[in-house]
């Protein structure tokens, strides 16, 4: 592993990169047969494409499609925006999320993502319990891991922002990116 890289046994993560693209998903977002297929695929590129394709199909309960839950996820990200990181671009899809952040020097990406997932999991479970009853509350909200990519240059940065904002269009959920409510496209801040 390279310096700053760590793993919890699943995916390698790079700490210390200033700009990071992050994806994490709901625990039920991929069918078991798809997960098995992903694990047997030797090509990292093919695995990534398979995951992206399957996530766009909207598998699972898609709890993030509910406006109160989507709003809570975005509010959670904004809580430490300007303190631990700068929130540059994001999208809340029905069963997964994508973000681009600038990690401040004193912060660790793994701690940031853990905080997002921990807080939002409890809030999502409480919302489901309150609105739909105890029997519908999933034991686990988020998949244990997350995907991160450090941003290498301005071209990569621009491609990632475009990818994030075009995600609902690519998934066939809207015809233009500005029609998706849970996106930073509506109030994008230029990065200095």
Short mmCIF file of C-alpha atoms in Angstrom, two decimals:
data_model
loop_
_atom_site.label_atom_id
_atom_site.label_comp_id
_atom_site.label_asym_id
_atom_site.label_seq_id
_atom_site.Cartn_x
_atom_site.Cartn_y
_atom_site.Cartn_z
CA UNK A 1 0.00 0.00 0.00
CA UNK A 2 1.09 3.57 -0.65
CA UNK A 3 1.70 6.01 2.18
CA UNK A 4 -1.60 7.30 3.55
CA UNK A 5 -3.49 4.29 2.19
CA UNK A 6 -5.44 2.02 4.53
CA UNK A 7 -8.05 -0.69 4.25
CA UNK A 8 -10.63 -2.30 6.48
CA UNK A 9 -10.27 -5.50 4.49
CA UNK A 10 -12.48 -4.56 1.55
CA UNK A 11 -11.41 -1.45 -0.34
CA UNK A 12 -8.21 0.58 -0.08
CA UNK A 13 -8.66 4.22 0.97
CA UNK A 14 -6.21 7.07 0.57
CA UNK A 15 -5.94 9.54 3.42
CA UNK A 16 -4.23 12.86 2.89
CA UNK A 17 -5.47 13.65 -0.62
CA UNK A 18 -6.85 17.19 -0.69
CA UNK A 19 -9.77 16.57 -3.09
CA UNK A 20 -11.77 13.36 -2.81
CA UNK A 21 -14.70 11.95 -4.75
CA UNK A 22 -16.77 9.67 -2.52
CA UNK A 23 -19.56 7.20 -3.21
CA UNK A 24 -21.46 5.19 -0.63
CA UNK A 25 -24.65 3.22 -0.91
CA UNK A 26 -27.53 1.73 0.99
CA UNK A 27 -27.00 -1.80 2.32
CA UNK A 28 -29.67 -3.30 0.03
CA UNK A 29 -28.72 -1.38 -3.12
CA UNK A 30 -27.19 -4.31 -4.98
CA UNK A 31 -28.79 -7.75 -5.37
CA UNK A 32 -26.76 -10.66 -3.96
CA UNK A 33 -26.11 -12.12 -7.43
CA UNK A 34 -24.70 -8.78 -8.60
CA UNK A 35 -22.45 -8.57 -5.54
CA UNK A 36 -21.18 -12.10 -6.27
CA UNK A 37 -20.52 -11.15 -9.89
CA UNK A 38 -18.63 -8.02 -8.81
CA UNK A 39 -16.44 -9.99 -6.42
CA UNK A 40 -15.47 -12.49 -9.13
CA UNK A 41 -14.63 -9.83 -11.74
CA UNK A 42 -10.86 -9.44 -12.11
CA UNK A 43 -10.89 -6.07 -13.86
CA UNK A 44 -11.19 -3.09 -11.50
CA UNK A 45 -12.63 -1.02 -14.36
CA UNK A 46 -15.30 -3.63 -15.16
CA UNK A 47 -16.20 -3.94 -11.45
CA UNK A 48 -16.67 -0.18 -11.23
CA UNK A 49 -18.83 -0.07 -14.37
CA UNK A 50 -20.94 -2.97 -13.14
CA UNK A 51 -21.54 -1.30 -9.77
CA UNK A 52 -22.45 2.03 -11.40
CA UNK A 53 -24.81 0.33 -13.85
CA UNK A 54 -26.58 -1.68 -11.14
CA UNK A 55 -26.87 1.26 -8.72
CA UNK A 56 -28.64 3.24 -11.45
CA UNK A 57 -31.32 0.54 -11.67
CA UNK A 58 -32.66 1.49 -8.24
CA UNK A 59 -32.45 -1.86 -6.42
CA UNK A 60 -33.53 -2.15 -2.80
CA UNK A 61 -35.92 -0.05 -0.75
CA UNK A 62 -34.41 3.21 -2.07
CA UNK A 63 -34.97 5.05 1.21
CA UNK A 64 -33.07 8.07 -0.13
CA UNK A 65 -35.89 8.78 -2.62
CA UNK A 66 -38.00 10.07 0.27
CA UNK A 67 -37.63 13.88 0.48
CA UNK A 68 -37.29 14.06 4.30
CA UNK A 69 -34.49 11.47 4.22
CA UNK A 70 -32.72 13.08 1.24
CA UNK A 71 -32.93 16.48 2.96
CA UNK A 72 -31.51 15.06 6.19
CA UNK A 73 -28.55 13.51 4.31
CA UNK A 74 -27.76 16.86 2.65
CA UNK A 75 -28.12 18.75 5.96
CA UNK A 76 -25.77 16.24 7.56
CA UNK A 77 -23.11 16.94 4.90
CA UNK A 78 -23.54 20.69 5.33
CA UNK A 79 -23.06 20.53 9.11
CA UNK A 80 -19.23 20.37 8.94
CA UNK A 81 -18.91 22.10 5.56
CA UNK A 82 -16.30 24.82 6.09
CA UNK A 83 -15.01 23.18 9.29
CA UNK A 84 -13.61 19.75 8.34
CA UNK A 85 -14.05 19.88 4.59
CA UNK A 86 -15.46 21.96 1.79
CA UNK A 87 -18.53 20.42 0.16
CA UNK A 88 -18.06 21.06 -3.56
CA UNK A 89 -20.56 18.82 -5.37
CA UNK A 90 -23.08 16.17 -4.34
CA UNK A 91 -26.07 14.15 -5.44
CA UNK A 92 -28.48 12.03 -3.41
CA UNK A 93 -29.76 9.21 -5.60
CA UNK A 94 -32.51 6.79 -4.49
CA UNK A 95 -30.06 4.16 -3.21
CA UNK A 96 -26.61 5.82 -3.16
CA UNK A 97 -24.80 9.15 -2.95
CA UNK A 98 -21.86 10.84 -4.68
CA UNK A 99 -19.84 13.75 -3.28
CA UNK A 100 -16.78 15.76 -4.08
CA UNK A 101 -15.10 17.41 -1.11
CA UNK A 102 -11.92 19.23 -0.31
CA UNK A 103 -10.59 17.64 2.88
CA UNK A 104 -8.98 20.13 5.25
CA UNK A 105 -5.50 19.22 6.53
CA UNK A 106 -6.56 18.49 10.12
CA UNK A 107 -9.36 16.12 9.06
CA UNK A 108 -9.33 12.48 7.99
CA UNK A 109 -11.57 11.22 5.22
CA UNK A 110 -12.38 7.98 7.05
CA UNK A 111 -13.56 9.94 10.11
CA UNK A 112 -15.65 12.28 7.95
CA UNK A 113 -17.41 9.45 6.11
CA UNK A 114 -17.92 7.46 9.32
CA UNK A 115 -19.59 10.50 10.89
CA UNK A 116 -21.91 10.99 7.91
CA UNK A 117 -22.94 7.36 7.79
CA UNK A 118 -23.32 6.91 11.54
CA UNK A 119 -25.46 9.99 12.08
CA UNK A 120 -27.61 9.49 9.00
CA UNK A 121 -28.17 5.77 9.67
CA UNK A 122 -29.67 6.56 13.07
CA UNK A 123 -31.77 9.40 11.65
CA UNK A 124 -33.04 7.27 8.74
CA UNK A 125 -33.95 4.40 11.08
CA UNK A 126 -35.80 6.84 13.37
CA UNK A 127 -37.72 8.30 10.41
CA UNK A 128 -38.71 4.86 9.12
CA UNK A 129 -39.71 3.74 12.62
CA UNK A 130 -41.85 6.87 13.08
CA UNK A 131 -43.54 6.79 9.66
CA UNK A 132 -43.76 3.09 8.82
CA UNK A 133 -43.40 1.13 12.03
CA UNK A 134 -40.74 -0.83 13.84
CA UNK A 135 -41.10 -3.95 11.67
CA UNK A 136 -39.94 -2.11 8.53
CA UNK A 137 -36.75 -0.63 10.03
CA UNK A 138 -33.68 -2.22 8.43
CA UNK A 139 -30.93 -3.37 10.81
CA UNK A 140 -28.27 -1.87 8.58
CA UNK A 141 -28.75 1.27 6.48
CA UNK A 142 -25.39 1.72 4.74
CA UNK A 143 -23.02 -0.72 3.12
CA UNK A 144 -19.94 -0.94 5.40
CA UNK A 145 -17.47 0.48 2.87
CA UNK A 146 -17.30 3.54 0.65
CA UNK A 147 -15.51 4.28 -2.61
CA UNK A 148 -13.10 7.18 -2.73
CA UNK A 149 -10.96 8.59 -5.52
CA UNK A 150 -8.47 11.36 -5.07
CA UNK A 151 -8.67 14.10 -7.68
CA UNK A 152 -5.50 14.25 -9.76
CA UNK A 153 -5.91 17.50 -11.72
CA UNK A 154 -8.38 20.13 -12.93
CA UNK A 155 -9.63 17.97 -15.80
CA UNK A 156 -10.39 15.12 -13.41
CA UNK A 157 -12.06 17.58 -11.01
CA UNK A 158 -14.33 18.88 -13.81
CA UNK A 159 -15.21 15.34 -14.98
CA UNK A 160 -16.17 14.31 -11.45
CA UNK A 161 -18.43 17.33 -10.93
CA UNK A 162 -20.11 16.62 -14.27
CA UNK A 163 -20.49 12.92 -13.43
CA UNK A 164 -22.07 13.72 -10.06
CA UNK A 165 -24.58 16.17 -11.52
CA UNK A 166 -25.45 13.99 -14.52
CA UNK A 167 -26.02 10.85 -12.43
CA UNK A 168 -29.84 11.11 -12.30
CA UNK A 169 -29.95 11.81 -16.06
CA UNK A 170 -27.78 8.77 -16.77
CA UNK A 171 -30.06 6.66 -14.55
CA UNK A 172 -33.12 7.86 -16.51
CA UNK A 173 -34.71 9.59 -13.51
CA UNK A 174 -34.85 13.06 -15.10
CA UNK A 175 -34.22 14.51 -18.56
CA UNK A 176 -31.89 17.27 -17.34
CA UNK A 177 -29.68 17.51 -14.28
CA UNK A 178 -31.33 20.68 -12.95
CA UNK A 179 -34.60 18.76 -12.53
CA UNK A 180 -33.14 16.62 -9.72
CA UNK A 181 -33.92 18.19 -6.34
CA UNK A 182 -31.15 16.65 -4.22
CA UNK A 183 -28.13 18.01 -6.07
CA UNK A 184 -25.55 20.72 -5.62
CA UNK A 185 -26.22 21.83 -9.20
CA UNK A 186 -28.78 24.26 -7.73
CA UNK A 187 -26.25 26.14 -5.57
CA UNK A 188 -22.82 25.22 -6.81
CA UNK A 189 -19.97 27.24 -5.35
CA UNK A 190 -16.90 27.73 -7.55
CA UNK A 191 -13.79 26.22 -6.03
CA UNK A 192 -10.99 28.75 -5.51
#
